[in-house]
Amino acid sequence: DIDDVGRKYHLELVLENTLEKDSTVNCTAEVLYHLSNKNLAPDVHFTIDGELKNTDEADKIFYNRVKSLKKELVAENIPDSHGHVSPEMEPIHLLAWAASGYVIWQNSTENTNFHLAQIKHVKQVKRSDEYLEFDYMILLHEMVSQEIIPWQMTVLWHPQHGVQVTQDSRQPKHAQE
Amino acid sequence: DQVLRITASNEEQVTLLKMLGEKTELQVDFWRDPTIPGHPADLRVPFSSLQAVKIFLESNGISYNIMIEDVQELLDEEKKTMMKSRRLERSTSTFDFASYHTIDEIYDWMDTLVDGHPSLVSKIQIGQSYENRPLYVLKFSTGGSNRPAIWLDTGIHSREWITQATGIWTANKIAKEYGHDPSITAILDSMDIFFEIVTNPDGFAFTHSSNRLWRKTRSINTGSSCVGVDPNRNWDAGFGGSGSSSNPCSETYRGPYAHSEREVKAIVDFIRGHGNVKSVISIHSYSQMLLYPYGYKTAPAPDHQELNELAKKAVSDLAAVYGTKYTYGSIVDTIYLADGTTVDWAYENGVKYSFTFELRDTGRYGFLLPSSQIIPTATETWPALLDIMVHVLEHPY
């Protein structure tokens, strides 16, 4: 606890590559939750002890594949009800996961625990520059309240420039329930 | 038609018999041909030729007896058995445990499980859901009268599909292993197991038809457009605290009053009525945790130490299968404050060994766990369940 500032956590964690379970890397981080303005995202500082796997090859393949599509990519329900993700959609799923990490960070407090539950809908947005743009509608599961929160996010990606969430907004829960 | 067993006593009679077979108008056929004297021959005789054949044999002094009185009867019997075993085969050994099923498929499978193990498994109905679906419980019992019992439930939160799927596999495993696995055999020789697999059928049907991520029951809330009550906040244990919501639109809405939900009331009535339930194990997902009371308060349960030791052992045996790591502890310490839960109610109603499982995973797929993980999940959970059940058996109270 830091008087008048907030609460700081020191973390030692191990990052595991979900695509290659044996590949792990140590990480230390400091997370500060602000006392005054609860709407401020927590401050995060981290150091990674080692190197993350190089994905240039796979990135290039995915980038070229999407760039060469005749029609904009559109998909829904990833994973489907049975937990399946088709191989073609796996990069779209992973991209959403990375992007939702940003959204989750921006909206976390000491009393929330978010996970990406599902991509409800994703639509590629045509761009004239080299970036790929996707408009996602995702469902976040918040563990403490058990709520399913629809969230819209616009994601930019480029093999050399990484992931960016340029716009995101929480959506109202459908009154259909 | 009849089948006659005929024994020729000399060569002449053997020849006569062979000639009988040649008489096409009689339409007889040998199931076992006449060979040498003293060796029986079996002859099928159509009803219409019976009298003629018998007169022939008797007038020639050839001894015979009726082996099969009525061939058709045997054929009918066989057909019935074949159809029954084909149905069974199509079911208990060809049921796909590695995929997710609809409520109808699960209810049909329950019947085949009972058919396949009629002296061990029976199906009872403990009530009806809000939308009038039957609430079925599988009873595993080797006899006795109101033996001490273990209660298991899966699917109380309908979106937790891995739980109903694990329930099916586990129920099948219990039936299969009785008489083979020493632990489950010892358990069932003295205790009964009651297993409710689709504890929230309305919610489950809704996850198939409309919203895969539906959690609650489907009861209509007066004065609100929002449907459903969280069945794991509706029990009368710490009911109405800050570990549940008073808002019908909330996923943790506690309901208008404790046990307002038919799905919950049915279990309450059953366990109270039974009077001899020694353990309640309620299975949820996800988070990979093994939890015990309390959820509604921070004060440790009186049996905290024993429950903690047992949880520790169970989690260790679970991890030994595929390395899946679970955390364990009281609900309030390990996951969050939650009131009106199943296990808190059970514990406060005399059921010492009350546990909740939170199965795979820890968030990567969450509720949408790939079906390829059903069997691994059920397989690793089995030793943990056995640890608890064996402990219950060995610590009567």
Coordinates of C-alpha atoms in Angstrom, one line a residue:
Chain A
D1 CA 0.0 0.0 0.0
I2 CA 1.3 3.4 -0.9
D3 CA -0.4 6.3 1.0
D4 CA -2.5 8.6 -1.1
V5 CA -1.4 6.8 -4.3
G6 CA -2.8 3.3 -4.4
R7 CA -1.7 -0.3 -4.1
K8 CA 1.3 -1.7 -5.8
Y9 CA 1.9 -5.4 -6.6
H10 CA 5.3 -7.0 -7.3
L11 CA 4.9 -10.0 -9.5
E12 CA 7.1 -12.8 -10.5
L13 CA 5.6 -14.8 -13.3
V14 CA 6.4 -17.4 -15.9
L15 CA 5.1 -16.7 -19.4
E16 CA 4.2 -19.8 -21.3
N17 CA 3.8 -20.0 -25.1
T18 CA 0.4 -21.5 -25.6
L19 CA 1.4 -22.8 -29.0
E20 CA 4.5 -24.4 -27.7
K21 CA 4.0 -25.5 -24.1
D22 CA 7.6 -26.2 -23.4
S23 CA 8.7 -22.7 -24.3
T24 CA 8.6 -20.5 -21.2
V25 CA 10.2 -17.2 -20.2
N26 CA 10.5 -15.6 -16.8
C27 CA 9.0 -12.2 -16.2
T28 CA 8.8 -9.7 -13.4
A29 CA 6.2 -6.9 -13.2
E30 CA 5.0 -4.1 -11.1
V31 CA 1.3 -3.2 -11.2
L32 CA 0.0 -0.1 -9.5
Y33 CA -3.8 0.3 -8.9
H34 CA -4.6 4.0 -8.4
L35 CA -6.4 5.1 -5.3
S36 CA -7.8 8.4 -6.5
N37 CA -9.1 7.8 -10.0
K38 CA -10.5 4.3 -10.2
N39 CA -11.2 4.8 -13.9
L40 CA -7.5 5.0 -14.6
A41 CA -6.0 1.8 -15.9
P42 CA -3.4 0.3 -13.6
D43 CA 0.2 1.2 -14.3
V44 CA 2.2 -1.7 -15.5
H45 CA 6.0 -2.0 -15.8
F46 CA 7.6 -5.3 -16.7
T47 CA 10.8 -6.9 -17.8
I48 CA 11.1 -10.2 -19.7
D49 CA 14.1 -12.3 -18.9
G50 CA 15.0 -13.8 -22.2
E51 CA 13.4 -13.7 -25.7
L52 CA 10.0 -14.3 -27.0
K53 CA 9.7 -16.7 -30.0
N54 CA 10.2 -15.2 -33.4
T55 CA 7.0 -15.5 -35.4
D56 CA 8.1 -13.6 -38.6
E57 CA 7.5 -16.6 -40.8
A58 CA 3.9 -17.3 -39.6
D59 CA 3.1 -13.6 -39.5
K60 CA 4.2 -13.2 -43.1
I61 CA 2.0 -16.1 -44.3
F62 CA -1.0 -14.8 -42.5
Y63 CA -0.5 -11.3 -43.7
N64 CA -0.1 -12.3 -47.3
R65 CA -3.1 -14.6 -47.1
V66 CA -5.4 -11.9 -45.8
K67 CA -4.0 -9.3 -48.2
S68 CA -4.7 -11.5 -51.2
L69 CA -8.4 -12.3 -50.2
K70 CA -10.8 -11.2 -52.9
K71 CA -13.5 -10.3 -50.4
E72 CA -13.0 -8.9 -46.9
L73 CA -12.7 -11.6 -44.2
V74 CA -15.9 -12.2 -42.2
A75 CA -16.4 -14.7 -39.4
E76 CA -18.4 -15.4 -36.3
N77 CA -18.5 -17.5 -33.2
I78 CA -14.8 -18.2 -32.6
P79 CA -14.5 -20.7 -30.9
D80 CA -17.8 -22.3 -31.8
S81 CA -20.1 -23.9 -29.2
H82 CA -17.9 -27.0 -29.1
G83 CA -14.7 -25.1 -28.5
H84 CA -13.5 -25.5 -32.1
V85 CA -11.5 -23.0 -34.0
S86 CA -10.7 -23.8 -37.7
P87 CA -7.0 -23.6 -38.6
E88 CA -7.7 -20.6 -40.9
M89 CA -9.3 -18.7 -38.1
E90 CA -6.6 -19.5 -35.5
P91 CA -4.6 -16.3 -36.2
I92 CA -7.8 -14.2 -36.1
H93 CA -8.4 -15.8 -32.7
L94 CA -4.9 -15.1 -31.4
L95 CA -5.0 -11.5 -32.7
A96 CA -8.3 -11.0 -30.8
W97 CA -6.7 -12.5 -27.7
A98 CA -3.8 -10.0 -27.9
A99 CA -6.0 -7.1 -28.6
S100 CA -8.5 -8.0 -25.8
G101 CA -5.5 -8.1 -23.5
Y102 CA -5.2 -4.4 -24.0
V103 CA -9.0 -3.8 -23.5
I104 CA -8.8 -5.9 -20.3
W105 CA -5.9 -4.0 -19.0
Q106 CA -7.6 -0.7 -19.6
N107 CA -10.7 -1.8 -17.7
S108 CA -9.2 -3.8 -14.8
T109 CA -9.4 -3.1 -11.1
E110 CA -8.4 -5.1 -8.1
N111 CA -11.9 -6.6 -8.1
T112 CA -12.2 -7.8 -11.7
N113 CA -10.9 -10.8 -13.5
F114 CA -11.6 -10.7 -17.2
H115 CA -11.1 -13.4 -19.9
L116 CA -12.0 -13.4 -23.6
A117 CA -15.0 -15.8 -23.8
Q118 CA -15.7 -15.7 -27.5
I119 CA -15.4 -13.7 -30.7
K120 CA -19.0 -13.1 -31.6
H121 CA -18.2 -11.4 -34.9
V122 CA -15.2 -10.2 -36.9
K123 CA -15.1 -8.2 -40.1
Q124 CA -12.1 -7.1 -42.0
V125 CA -12.1 -3.4 -42.9
K126 CA -10.5 -2.5 -46.2
R127 CA -7.5 -0.1 -45.9
S128 CA -5.5 1.6 -48.5
D129 CA -2.3 1.4 -46.5
E130 CA -0.2 -1.7 -45.5
Y131 CA -2.1 -2.3 -42.3
L132 CA -4.7 -5.0 -41.7
E133 CA -7.8 -3.7 -39.9
F134 CA -10.4 -5.8 -38.2
D135 CA -13.6 -4.8 -36.5
Y136 CA -14.3 -7.3 -33.7
M137 CA -17.3 -7.8 -31.5
I138 CA -16.1 -9.9 -28.6
L139 CA -17.6 -11.3 -25.4
L140 CA -15.6 -10.8 -22.2
H141 CA -16.3 -13.0 -19.2
E142 CA -15.8 -11.2 -15.9
M143 CA -15.3 -13.8 -13.3
V144 CA -16.3 -12.0 -10.1
S145 CA -19.7 -10.8 -11.4
Q146 CA -19.9 -13.8 -13.8
E147 CA -21.1 -11.3 -16.4
I148 CA -20.7 -11.7 -20.1
I149 CA -19.9 -8.2 -21.5
P150 CA -20.0 -7.5 -25.2
W151 CA -17.3 -5.3 -26.4
Q152 CA -16.5 -3.7 -29.7
M153 CA -12.8 -3.2 -30.7
T154 CA -11.1 -2.0 -33.8
V155 CA -7.7 -3.7 -34.2
L156 CA -4.8 -2.7 -36.5
W157 CA -2.0 -5.2 -37.2
H158 CA 1.1 -5.3 -39.3
P159 CA 3.9 -7.9 -39.1
Q160 CA 6.5 -5.2 -38.3
H161 CA 4.3 -2.8 -36.3
G162 CA 2.5 -5.2 -34.1
V163 CA -1.1 -5.0 -32.6
Q164 CA -3.0 -1.8 -31.9
V165 CA -6.4 -1.2 -30.6
T166 CA -7.5 2.1 -32.1
Q167 CA -11.0 2.1 -30.8
D168 CA -13.0 0.1 -28.3
S169 CA -16.4 0.5 -26.5
R170 CA -18.4 -1.5 -24.1
Q171 CA -21.7 -2.6 -25.6
P172 CA -25.1 -2.9 -23.9
K173 CA -26.2 -6.5 -22.9
H174 CA -29.0 -7.5 -25.2
A175 CA -32.4 -7.2 -23.6
Q176 CA -33.3 -10.5 -25.4
E177 CA -32.5 -12.5 -22.2
Chain B
D1 CA -41.9 -76.3 -37.4
Q2 CA -40.1 -78.8 -35.2
V3 CA -36.6 -80.3 -35.2
L4 CA -36.4 -84.0 -34.5
R5 CA -33.3 -85.8 -33.3
I6 CA -33.3 -89.2 -35.0
T7 CA -30.9 -92.1 -34.2
A8 CA -30.7 -94.8 -36.8
S9 CA -29.8 -98.2 -35.2
N10 CA -28.5 -100.0 -38.4
E11 CA -27.4 -99.3 -42.0
E12 CA -30.8 -100.0 -43.4
Q13 CA -32.3 -97.3 -41.2
V14 CA -29.6 -94.9 -42.3
T15 CA -30.5 -95.5 -45.9
L16 CA -34.2 -95.0 -45.1
L17 CA -33.4 -91.7 -43.4
K18 CA -31.5 -90.4 -46.4
M19 CA -34.4 -91.3 -48.7
L20 CA -36.7 -89.3 -46.4
G21 CA -34.5 -86.3 -47.0
E22 CA -34.9 -86.7 -50.7
K23 CA -38.7 -86.5 -50.7
T24 CA -39.1 -82.9 -51.9
E25 CA -42.8 -82.8 -51.2
L26 CA -42.0 -83.1 -47.5
Q27 CA -39.7 -80.0 -47.5
V28 CA -37.6 -81.4 -44.7
D29 CA -33.9 -80.5 -44.3
F30 CA -31.2 -82.0 -42.2
W31 CA -29.4 -79.7 -39.7
R32 CA -27.2 -82.6 -39.0
D33 CA -26.9 -85.3 -41.7
P34 CA -27.4 -89.0 -41.1
T35 CA -23.9 -90.7 -41.1
I36 CA -23.5 -94.1 -39.3
P37 CA -25.8 -96.1 -37.0
G38 CA -25.8 -94.7 -33.5
H39 CA -24.9 -91.2 -34.5
P40 CA -27.9 -88.8 -34.2
A41 CA -29.2 -86.8 -37.2
D42 CA -31.2 -83.6 -36.7
L43 CA -34.1 -83.0 -39.1
R44 CA -36.2 -79.9 -39.4
V45 CA -39.7 -80.7 -40.3
P46 CA -42.3 -78.2 -41.4
F47 CA -45.6 -78.3 -39.5
S48 CA -47.5 -79.6 -42.5
S49 CA -45.2 -82.7 -42.9
L50 CA -44.9 -83.5 -39.2
Q51 CA -47.5 -86.2 -39.1
A52 CA -46.3 -88.0 -42.2
V53 CA -42.6 -87.9 -41.0
K54 CA -43.5 -89.2 -37.5
I55 CA -45.6 -92.1 -38.9
F56 CA -42.7 -93.0 -41.3
L57 CA -40.2 -93.1 -38.5
E58 CA -42.4 -95.0 -36.1
S59 CA -43.5 -97.6 -38.7
N60 CA -39.9 -98.3 -39.5
G61 CA -38.9 -98.6 -35.8
I62 CA -36.5 -95.6 -36.0
S63 CA -36.2 -93.9 -32.6
Y64 CA -36.4 -90.1 -32.4
N65 CA -37.2 -87.3 -29.9
I66 CA -38.4 -83.7 -30.3
M67 CA -35.4 -81.5 -30.0
I68 CA -37.1 -78.2 -30.8
E69 CA -40.8 -78.0 -30.2
D70 CA -41.3 -74.7 -32.1
V71 CA -38.6 -73.2 -34.3
Q72 CA -40.5 -69.9 -34.9
E73 CA -40.6 -69.2 -31.2
L74 CA -36.8 -69.5 -31.0
L75 CA -36.4 -67.2 -34.0
D76 CA -38.7 -64.6 -32.4
E77 CA -36.7 -64.8 -29.2
E78 CA -33.4 -64.4 -31.0
K79 CA -34.6 -61.5 -33.0
K80 CA -35.7 -59.7 -29.8
T81 CA -32.3 -60.3 -28.2
M82 CA -30.5 -59.2 -31.3
M83 CA -32.4 -56.0 -31.5
K84 CA -31.9 -55.3 -27.8
S85 CA -28.2 -55.9 -28.0
R86 CA -28.0 -53.9 -31.2
R87 CA -29.7 -51.0 -29.4
L88 CA -27.3 -51.4 -26.4
E89 CA -24.3 -51.7 -28.7
R90 CA -25.4 -48.6 -30.5
S91 CA -25.6 -46.9 -27.2
T92 CA -23.3 -47.7 -24.2
S93 CA -20.3 -48.7 -26.3
T94 CA -20.9 -46.5 -29.3
F95 CA -22.1 -43.3 -27.4
D96 CA -19.6 -40.6 -28.2
F97 CA -18.2 -39.5 -24.9
A98 CA -15.8 -37.2 -26.7
S99 CA -18.4 -34.8 -27.9
Y100 CA -21.0 -32.5 -26.5
H101 CA -24.6 -33.6 -26.6
T102 CA -28.1 -32.2 -26.6
I103 CA -30.5 -32.8 -23.7
D104 CA -32.4 -35.4 -25.6
E105 CA -29.3 -37.3 -26.4
I106 CA -28.2 -37.2 -22.8
Y107 CA -31.7 -38.3 -21.5
D108 CA -31.7 -41.2 -24.1
W109 CA -28.2 -42.2 -23.0
M110 CA -29.4 -42.4 -19.4
D111 CA -31.9 -45.0 -20.3
T112 CA -29.4 -47.1 -22.1
L113 CA -27.1 -46.9 -19.1
V114 CA -29.9 -48.2 -16.9
D115 CA -30.7 -50.9 -19.5
G116 CA -27.1 -52.0 -19.5
H117 CA -26.7 -52.2 -15.8
P118 CA -30.2 -52.9 -14.5
S119 CA -29.1 -54.3 -11.1
L120 CA -26.9 -51.4 -10.3
V121 CA -28.4 -48.3 -11.9
S122 CA -31.9 -46.8 -11.9
K123 CA -33.3 -43.5 -13.0
I124 CA -35.5 -41.4 -10.6
Q125 CA -37.3 -38.2 -11.2
I126 CA -37.0 -35.7 -8.4
G127 CA -39.1 -32.9 -9.8
Q128 CA -39.6 -30.7 -12.8
S129 CA -37.8 -27.6 -14.1
Y130 CA -39.5 -24.2 -14.5
E131 CA -40.3 -25.1 -18.1
N132 CA -41.6 -28.6 -17.0
R133 CA -38.6 -30.6 -18.0
P134 CA -38.1 -33.7 -15.9
L135 CA -35.2 -33.5 -13.4
Y136 CA -33.6 -36.9 -13.5
V137 CA -31.2 -38.5 -11.1
L138 CA -29.3 -41.7 -11.7
K139 CA -29.2 -43.9 -8.6
F140 CA -26.3 -46.3 -8.2
S141 CA -27.1 -48.9 -5.6
T142 CA -26.3 -52.5 -4.8
G143 CA -29.2 -52.9 -2.4
G144 CA -29.8 -52.2 1.3
S145 CA -32.4 -49.7 2.5
N146 CA -31.6 -46.0 2.6
R147 CA -27.9 -46.6 2.8
P148 CA -25.6 -43.6 3.5
A149 CA -25.3 -41.8 0.2
I150 CA -23.1 -39.5 -1.9
W151 CA -24.7 -36.8 -4.1
L152 CA -23.1 -35.6 -7.3
D153 CA -24.4 -32.9 -9.6
T154 CA -23.2 -31.4 -12.9
G155 CA -24.6 -28.7 -15.1
I156 CA -26.2 -26.5 -12.5
H157 CA -24.8 -23.6 -14.5
S158 CA -25.9 -24.5 -18.0
R159 CA -23.0 -22.9 -20.0
E160 CA -20.4 -25.1 -18.2
W161 CA -20.7 -27.8 -20.8
I162 CA -17.6 -29.6 -19.7
T163 CA -19.5 -30.5 -16.5
Q164 CA -22.4 -32.4 -18.0
A165 CA -20.0 -34.1 -20.4
T166 CA -17.8 -35.1 -17.5
G167 CA -20.9 -36.3 -15.6
I168 CA -21.9 -38.6 -18.4
W169 CA -18.4 -40.1 -18.7
T170 CA -18.2 -40.5 -14.9
A171 CA -21.6 -42.1 -14.5
N172 CA -20.6 -44.6 -17.2
K173 CA -17.3 -45.2 -15.4
I174 CA -19.0 -45.9 -12.1
A175 CA -21.3 -48.5 -13.8
K176 CA -18.4 -50.0 -15.7
E177 CA -16.0 -50.2 -12.8
Y178 CA -18.2 -51.7 -10.2
G179 CA -17.0 -55.2 -9.5
H180 CA -13.6 -54.3 -11.0
D181 CA -12.1 -51.2 -9.4
P182 CA -11.7 -52.0 -5.7
S183 CA -12.4 -48.5 -4.5
I184 CA -15.7 -47.9 -6.3
T185 CA -16.7 -51.5 -5.5
A186 CA -16.1 -51.0 -1.8
I187 CA -18.0 -47.7 -2.0
L188 CA -21.1 -49.1 -3.7
D189 CA -21.1 -52.2 -1.5
S190 CA -22.0 -50.0 1.5
M191 CA -23.2 -46.7 0.1
D192 CA -25.5 -45.4 -2.7
I193 CA -24.5 -42.7 -5.2
F194 CA -27.1 -40.2 -6.6
F195 CA -26.0 -38.4 -9.7
E196 CA -27.9 -35.5 -11.3
I197 CA -26.2 -34.8 -14.7
V198 CA -28.5 -32.1 -16.2
T199 CA -29.2 -30.1 -13.1
N200 CA -30.5 -27.1 -15.0
P201 CA -32.2 -28.6 -18.1
D202 CA -34.0 -25.3 -19.1
G203 CA -30.7 -23.4 -19.1
F204 CA -29.0 -26.2 -21.0
A205 CA -31.7 -26.3 -23.7
F206 CA -31.3 -22.5 -24.0
T207 CA -27.5 -22.9 -24.5
H208 CA -28.2 -25.1 -27.5
S209 CA -31.0 -23.1 -29.0
S210 CA -30.2 -19.5 -28.3
N211 CA -27.3 -18.4 -26.1
R212 CA -24.4 -20.6 -25.6
L213 CA -23.3 -18.5 -22.6
W214 CA -26.5 -18.7 -20.6
R215 CA -25.8 -19.5 -16.9
K216 CA -29.0 -19.2 -14.9
T217 CA -32.4 -20.9 -14.8
R218 CA -35.1 -19.7 -17.2
S219 CA -37.7 -18.6 -14.7
I220 CA -39.6 -15.4 -15.4
N221 CA -38.9 -12.6 -13.0
T222 CA -42.0 -10.6 -12.2
G223 CA -41.6 -7.0 -13.0
S224 CA -38.5 -7.5 -15.1
S225 CA -37.7 -8.2 -18.7
C226 CA -34.7 -10.2 -17.5
V227 CA -35.0 -14.0 -17.1
G228 CA -33.5 -16.4 -14.7
V229 CA -32.0 -16.9 -11.3
D230 CA -28.5 -18.1 -10.5
P231 CA -29.2 -21.5 -9.1
N232 CA -25.9 -21.4 -7.1
R233 CA -27.0 -18.3 -5.2
N234 CA -30.5 -19.5 -4.4
W235 CA -29.8 -21.9 -1.5
D236 CA -30.7 -21.1 2.0
A237 CA -27.2 -20.5 3.4
G238 CA -26.2 -16.9 3.9
F239 CA -28.9 -16.1 1.4
G240 CA -29.2 -12.5 0.4
G241 CA -25.7 -11.2 1.2
S242 CA -23.2 -9.3 -0.8
G243 CA -22.1 -12.5 -2.5
S244 CA -25.1 -12.4 -4.7
S245 CA -27.2 -9.8 -6.5
S246 CA -30.7 -8.5 -6.0
N247 CA -31.0 -7.5 -9.7
P248 CA -32.9 -9.9 -11.9
C249 CA -30.7 -8.9 -14.8
S250 CA -27.5 -10.0 -13.0
E251 CA -25.8 -13.3 -13.6
T252 CA -25.7 -13.8 -9.9
Y253 CA -29.3 -12.9 -9.1
R254 CA -30.3 -14.7 -6.0
G255 CA -34.0 -15.0 -6.8
P256 CA -37.0 -13.6 -4.9
Y257 CA -36.4 -15.9 -1.9
A258 CA -34.3 -19.0 -1.0
H259 CA -35.3 -22.2 -2.9
S260 CA -37.5 -20.2 -5.2
E261 CA -36.2 -22.2 -8.1
R262 CA -37.8 -25.6 -8.7
E263 CA -34.4 -27.0 -9.8
V264 CA -33.0 -26.1 -6.4
K265 CA -36.1 -27.0 -4.3
A266 CA -36.2 -30.5 -5.9
I267 CA -32.6 -31.2 -4.6
V268 CA -33.3 -29.7 -1.2
D269 CA -36.4 -31.9 -0.8
F270 CA -34.6 -34.9 -2.0
I271 CA -31.6 -34.6 0.3
R272 CA -33.8 -33.6 3.3
G273 CA -36.2 -36.5 2.5
H274 CA -33.4 -39.0 2.1
G275 CA -31.9 -38.1 5.5
N276 CA -28.7 -40.0 5.0
V277 CA -26.6 -38.1 2.5
K278 CA -23.0 -37.9 3.7
S279 CA -21.4 -36.0 0.9
V280 CA -22.4 -33.4 -1.8
I281 CA -20.1 -32.8 -4.7
S282 CA -21.3 -30.1 -7.0
I283 CA -19.3 -29.7 -10.3
H284 CA -18.7 -26.5 -12.1
S285 CA -16.3 -24.9 -14.5
Y286 CA -14.0 -23.2 -15.1
S287 CA -10.9 -22.3 -13.0
Q288 CA -9.3 -25.6 -11.9
M289 CA -10.2 -25.5 -8.3
L290 CA -11.4 -27.8 -5.5
L291 CA -13.4 -25.8 -3.0
Y292 CA -15.2 -26.4 0.3
P293 CA -17.4 -24.2 2.6
Y294 CA -17.8 -21.4 3.3
G295 CA -18.5 -19.1 0.4
Y296 CA -20.8 -16.7 2.3
K297 CA -18.5 -15.9 5.2
T298 CA -14.8 -15.7 5.9
A299 CA -14.9 -17.7 9.2
P300 CA -13.4 -21.1 8.6
A301 CA -15.7 -24.1 8.6
P302 CA -15.4 -26.3 11.7
D303 CA -14.2 -29.2 9.6
H304 CA -11.8 -26.9 7.7
Q305 CA -8.7 -28.9 8.5
E306 CA -10.0 -32.2 7.4
L307 CA -11.6 -30.8 4.3
N308 CA -8.4 -29.0 3.4
E309 CA -6.3 -32.2 3.8
L310 CA -8.7 -34.2 1.7
A311 CA -8.8 -31.5 -1.0
K312 CA -5.0 -31.4 -1.0
K313 CA -4.8 -35.1 -1.7
A314 CA -7.5 -35.1 -4.3
V315 CA -5.8 -32.2 -6.2
S316 CA -2.5 -34.0 -6.1
D317 CA -4.0 -37.2 -7.5
L318 CA -5.7 -35.2 -10.2
A319 CA -2.5 -33.5 -11.2
A320 CA -0.7 -36.9 -11.4
V321 CA -2.8 -37.8 -14.5
Y322 CA -1.8 -35.1 -17.0
G323 CA -0.1 -32.4 -14.9
T324 CA -3.2 -30.2 -14.6
K325 CA -2.8 -27.8 -11.7
Y326 CA -5.6 -27.1 -9.4
T327 CA -5.8 -24.7 -6.5
Y328 CA -7.9 -25.5 -3.4
G329 CA -9.3 -24.0 -0.3
S330 CA -12.6 -22.5 1.0
I331 CA -14.8 -20.8 -1.6
V332 CA -14.4 -17.4 0.0
D333 CA -10.6 -17.6 0.2
T334 CA -10.0 -19.2 -3.2
I335 CA -12.5 -17.8 -5.6
Y336 CA -14.7 -15.1 -4.2
L337 CA -17.5 -14.3 -1.8
A338 CA -20.6 -16.1 -2.8
D339 CA -23.7 -16.7 -0.8
G340 CA -26.6 -19.0 -1.1
T341 CA -24.4 -21.8 -2.6
T342 CA -25.2 -25.5 -2.9
V343 CA -22.3 -26.6 -0.8
D344 CA -22.8 -24.1 2.0
W345 CA -26.4 -25.2 2.3
A346 CA -25.4 -28.9 2.3
Y347 CA -22.7 -28.3 4.9
E348 CA -25.1 -26.4 7.2
N349 CA -27.7 -29.2 6.8
G350 CA -25.5 -32.0 8.2
V351 CA -23.5 -32.9 5.1
K352 CA -19.9 -32.7 6.3
Y353 CA -18.1 -33.6 3.0
S354 CA -19.4 -30.9 0.7
F355 CA -17.1 -29.9 -2.2
T356 CA -17.3 -27.9 -5.4
F357 CA -15.1 -28.6 -8.3
E358 CA -14.2 -26.0 -10.9
L359 CA -13.0 -28.0 -13.9
R360 CA -10.8 -27.0 -16.8
D361 CA -9.5 -24.6 -18.0
T362 CA -8.2 -21.4 -16.5
G363 CA -9.5 -19.1 -19.1
R364 CA -7.9 -19.8 -22.5
Y365 CA -11.2 -21.4 -23.7
G366 CA -13.2 -21.0 -20.6
F367 CA -16.8 -22.2 -21.1
L368 CA -16.0 -23.1 -24.7
L369 CA -13.7 -25.9 -23.8
P370 CA -12.8 -28.0 -26.9
S371 CA -14.6 -31.3 -27.0
S372 CA -11.2 -32.9 -27.4
Q373 CA -10.6 -32.1 -23.7
I374 CA -13.7 -33.9 -22.4
I375 CA -12.2 -37.3 -21.9
P376 CA -8.9 -36.0 -20.5
T377 CA -10.8 -33.8 -18.1
A378 CA -13.1 -36.6 -16.9
T379 CA -10.2 -39.0 -16.7
E380 CA -8.1 -36.8 -14.5
T381 CA -11.1 -35.8 -12.3
W382 CA -12.0 -39.4 -11.6
P383 CA -9.2 -40.2 -9.1
A384 CA -10.0 -36.9 -7.2
L385 CA -13.7 -37.9 -7.0
L386 CA -12.6 -41.4 -5.8
D387 CA -10.4 -39.9 -3.1
I388 CA -13.3 -37.9 -1.7
M389 CA -15.8 -40.8 -1.9
V390 CA -13.3 -43.3 -0.3
H391 CA -12.7 -40.8 2.5
V392 CA -16.5 -40.6 3.0
L393 CA -16.8 -44.3 3.1
E394 CA -13.9 -44.7 5.6
H395 CA -15.1 -41.9 7.9
P396 CA -18.7 -42.6 8.7
Y397 CA -20.5 -40.1 10.9

